[in-house]
Coordinates of C-alpha atoms in Angstrom, one line a residue:
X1 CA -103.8 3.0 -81.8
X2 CA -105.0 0.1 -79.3
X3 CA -101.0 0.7 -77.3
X4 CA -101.4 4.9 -77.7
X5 CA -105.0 4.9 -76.2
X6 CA -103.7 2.3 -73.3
X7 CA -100.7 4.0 -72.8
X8 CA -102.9 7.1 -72.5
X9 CA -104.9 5.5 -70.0
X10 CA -102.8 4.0 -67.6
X11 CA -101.0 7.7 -67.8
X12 CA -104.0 9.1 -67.0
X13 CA -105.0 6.7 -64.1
X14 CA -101.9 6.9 -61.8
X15 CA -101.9 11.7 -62.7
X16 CA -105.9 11.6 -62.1
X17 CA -106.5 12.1 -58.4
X18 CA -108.1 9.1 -56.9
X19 CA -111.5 10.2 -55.8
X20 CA -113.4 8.3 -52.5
X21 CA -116.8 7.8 -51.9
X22 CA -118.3 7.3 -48.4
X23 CA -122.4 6.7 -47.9
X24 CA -124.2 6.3 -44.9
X25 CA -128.0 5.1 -44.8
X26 CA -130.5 7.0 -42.2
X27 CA -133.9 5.3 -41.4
X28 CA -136.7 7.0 -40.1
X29 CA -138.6 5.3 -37.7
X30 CA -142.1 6.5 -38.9
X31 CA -144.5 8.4 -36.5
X32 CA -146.7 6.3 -34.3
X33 CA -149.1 9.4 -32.9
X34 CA -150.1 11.1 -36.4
X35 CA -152.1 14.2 -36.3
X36 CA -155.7 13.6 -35.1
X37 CA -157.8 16.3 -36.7
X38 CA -156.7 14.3 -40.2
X39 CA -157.9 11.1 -41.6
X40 CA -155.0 8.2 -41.3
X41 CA -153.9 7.9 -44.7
X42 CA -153.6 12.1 -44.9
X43 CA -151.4 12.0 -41.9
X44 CA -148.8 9.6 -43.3
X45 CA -148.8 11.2 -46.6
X46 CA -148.4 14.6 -44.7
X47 CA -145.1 13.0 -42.7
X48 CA -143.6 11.6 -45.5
X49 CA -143.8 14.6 -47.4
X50 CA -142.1 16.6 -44.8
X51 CA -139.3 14.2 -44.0
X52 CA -138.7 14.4 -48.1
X53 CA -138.8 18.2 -47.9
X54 CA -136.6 18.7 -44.7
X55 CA -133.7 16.4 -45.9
X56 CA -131.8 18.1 -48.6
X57 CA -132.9 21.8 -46.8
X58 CA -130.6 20.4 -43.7
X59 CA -128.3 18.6 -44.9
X60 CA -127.2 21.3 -48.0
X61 CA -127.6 24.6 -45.7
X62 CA -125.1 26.6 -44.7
X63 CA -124.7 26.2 -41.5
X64 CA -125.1 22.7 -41.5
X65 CA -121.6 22.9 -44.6
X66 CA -119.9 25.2 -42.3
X67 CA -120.2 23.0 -39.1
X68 CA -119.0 19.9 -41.8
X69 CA -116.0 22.2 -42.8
X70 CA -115.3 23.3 -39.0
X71 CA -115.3 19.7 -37.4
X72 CA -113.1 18.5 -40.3
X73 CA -110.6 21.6 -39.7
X74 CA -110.7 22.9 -43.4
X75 CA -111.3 26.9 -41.9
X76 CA -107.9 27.3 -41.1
X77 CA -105.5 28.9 -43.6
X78 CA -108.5 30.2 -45.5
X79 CA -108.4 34.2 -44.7
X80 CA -110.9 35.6 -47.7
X81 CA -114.1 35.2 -47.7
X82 CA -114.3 34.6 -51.0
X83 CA -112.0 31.4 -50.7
X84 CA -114.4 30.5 -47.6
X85 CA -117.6 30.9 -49.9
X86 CA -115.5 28.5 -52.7
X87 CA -115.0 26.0 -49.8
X88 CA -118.5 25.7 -49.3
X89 CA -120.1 25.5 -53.0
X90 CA -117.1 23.0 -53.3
X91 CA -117.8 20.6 -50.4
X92 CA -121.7 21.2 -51.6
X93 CA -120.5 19.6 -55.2
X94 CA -119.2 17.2 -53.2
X95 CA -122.3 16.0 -51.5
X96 CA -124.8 13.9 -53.1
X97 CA -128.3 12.6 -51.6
X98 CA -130.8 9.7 -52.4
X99 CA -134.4 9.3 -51.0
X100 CA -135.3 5.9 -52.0
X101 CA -138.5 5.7 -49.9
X102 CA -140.3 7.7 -47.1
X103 CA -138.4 6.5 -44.5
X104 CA -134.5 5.8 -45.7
X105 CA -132.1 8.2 -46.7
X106 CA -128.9 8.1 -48.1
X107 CA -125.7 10.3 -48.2
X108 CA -122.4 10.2 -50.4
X109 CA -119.4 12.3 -50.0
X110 CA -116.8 12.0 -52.2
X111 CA -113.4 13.7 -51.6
X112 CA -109.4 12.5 -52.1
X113 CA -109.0 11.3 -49.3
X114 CA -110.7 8.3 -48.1
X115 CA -110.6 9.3 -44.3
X116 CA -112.0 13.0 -44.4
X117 CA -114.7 11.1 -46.7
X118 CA -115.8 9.1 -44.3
X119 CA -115.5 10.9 -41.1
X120 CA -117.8 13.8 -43.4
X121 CA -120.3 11.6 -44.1
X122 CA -121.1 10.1 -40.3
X123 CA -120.3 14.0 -40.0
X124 CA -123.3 15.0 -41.7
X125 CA -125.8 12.2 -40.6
X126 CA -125.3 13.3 -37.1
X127 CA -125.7 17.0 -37.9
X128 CA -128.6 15.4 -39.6
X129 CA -130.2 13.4 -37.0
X130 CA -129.5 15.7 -34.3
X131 CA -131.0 18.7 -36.3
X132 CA -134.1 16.4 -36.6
X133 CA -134.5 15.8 -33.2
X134 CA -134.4 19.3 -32.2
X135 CA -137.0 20.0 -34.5
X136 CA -139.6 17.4 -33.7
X137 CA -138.4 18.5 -29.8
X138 CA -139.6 22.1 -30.5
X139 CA -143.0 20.9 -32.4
X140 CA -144.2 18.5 -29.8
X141 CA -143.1 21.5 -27.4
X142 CA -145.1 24.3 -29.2
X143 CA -147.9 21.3 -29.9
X144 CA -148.3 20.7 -25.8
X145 CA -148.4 24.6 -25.1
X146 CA -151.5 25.3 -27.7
X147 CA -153.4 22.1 -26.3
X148 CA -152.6 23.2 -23.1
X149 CA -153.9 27.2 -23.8
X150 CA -156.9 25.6 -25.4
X151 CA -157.7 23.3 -22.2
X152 CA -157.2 26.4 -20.1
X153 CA -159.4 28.4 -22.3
X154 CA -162.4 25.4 -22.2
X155 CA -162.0 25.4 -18.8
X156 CA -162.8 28.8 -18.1
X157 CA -164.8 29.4 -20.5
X158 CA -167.0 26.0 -18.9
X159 CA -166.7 27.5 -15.4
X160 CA -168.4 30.4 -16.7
X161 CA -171.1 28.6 -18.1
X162 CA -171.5 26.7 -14.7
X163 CA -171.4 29.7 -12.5
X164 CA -173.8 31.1 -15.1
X165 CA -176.5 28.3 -15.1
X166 CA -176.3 27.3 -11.3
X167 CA -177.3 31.1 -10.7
X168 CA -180.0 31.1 -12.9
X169 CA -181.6 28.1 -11.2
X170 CA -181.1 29.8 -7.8
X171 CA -182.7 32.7 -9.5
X172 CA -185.7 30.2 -11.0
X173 CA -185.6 28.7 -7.8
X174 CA -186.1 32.0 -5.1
X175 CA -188.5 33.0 -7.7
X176 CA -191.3 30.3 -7.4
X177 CA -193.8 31.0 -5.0
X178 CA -192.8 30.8 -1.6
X179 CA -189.5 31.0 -2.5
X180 CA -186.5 28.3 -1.6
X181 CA -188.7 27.5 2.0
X182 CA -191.4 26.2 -0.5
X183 CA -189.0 23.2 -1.5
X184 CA -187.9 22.7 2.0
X185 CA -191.5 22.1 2.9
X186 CA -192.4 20.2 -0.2
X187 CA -189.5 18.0 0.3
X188 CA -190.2 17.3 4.3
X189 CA -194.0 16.9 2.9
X190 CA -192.9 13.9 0.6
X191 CA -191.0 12.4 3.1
X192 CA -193.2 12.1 5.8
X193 CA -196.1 10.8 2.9
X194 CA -192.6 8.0 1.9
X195 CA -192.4 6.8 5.8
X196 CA -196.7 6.9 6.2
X197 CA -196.7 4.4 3.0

């Protein structure tokens, strides 16, 4: 039994296709200006939470396994799309992710040959990085324009008050006895009792 199941082994070792795996680790330099309208700790929490939930959505998505596919050159002699959509659940399979903390990521790829392995995986941590950037890019962008509609709107809406208020007092002001030439008078009336003292 003990030279059958060897023999059965090394048989199956050198038929078995030899199967690579290729990792790459991504760390995520954590945000340094966190939301202000939270508390600190809520903030972090909040980042970290969304880095865990954006991962996996990027990195298994379509688009983001049909770019992979493309840049390795697996699209040509596939004509159906049914052999196209196999491709994809396939090289999906063949993907595997770890979050071991808030901040690190880590991809595998396993495939038969240990090239294509490799050149997937920094494949896919660039499409992953770069997808990343993008979307913090379009954040901050959107994040600028409210703040900056807001100011506007403050602004205008204080100028308005101003106007309001410095018409009322000219209002106040023609209103009092006499009238504005009252002041005048008051005012050249205090100075000349100033300079007599």
């Amino acid at each position: 039994p003990i030279v059958v199941v060897t023999t059965i082994c090394v048989i199956g070792a050198y038929l078995l296709p030899r199967r690579y795996e290729s990792s790459t680790t991504i760390w995520v330099q954590k945000d340094e200006i966190l939301n202000p309208l939270v508390s600190f700790t809520m903030a972090v929490q909040l980042a970290s939470e969304d880095r865990l939930r954006t991962f996996n959505e990027i990195v298994y998505s379509r688009q983001t396994i049909e770019a992979l596919l493309d840049s390795l050159g697996r699209r040509t002699g596939i004509e159906s799309q049914a052999a196209w959509d196999d491709l994809i659940d396939k090289t999906k399979a063949s993907i595997r992710t770890d979050r071991s903390g808030s901040d690190s990521f880590t991809m595998l790829f396993v495939d038969t040959d240990p090239v294509r392995a490799q050149r997937a995986v920094t494949t896919l941590a660039h499409m992953f990085i770069q997808t990343r950037l993008q979307a913090e890019f379009q954040r901050n962008e959107y994040t600028v324009r409210f703040f900056e509609n807001k100011l506007r709107e403050y602004e205008q809406k204080y100028g308005e008050t101003q106007a309001s208020v410095v018409s009322l007092l000219r209002q106040r002001a023609q209103e009092m006895p006499g009238g504005s030439t009252s002041l005048a008078s008051r005012y050249d009336l205090t100075n000349e009792r100033i300079r007599e003292t």
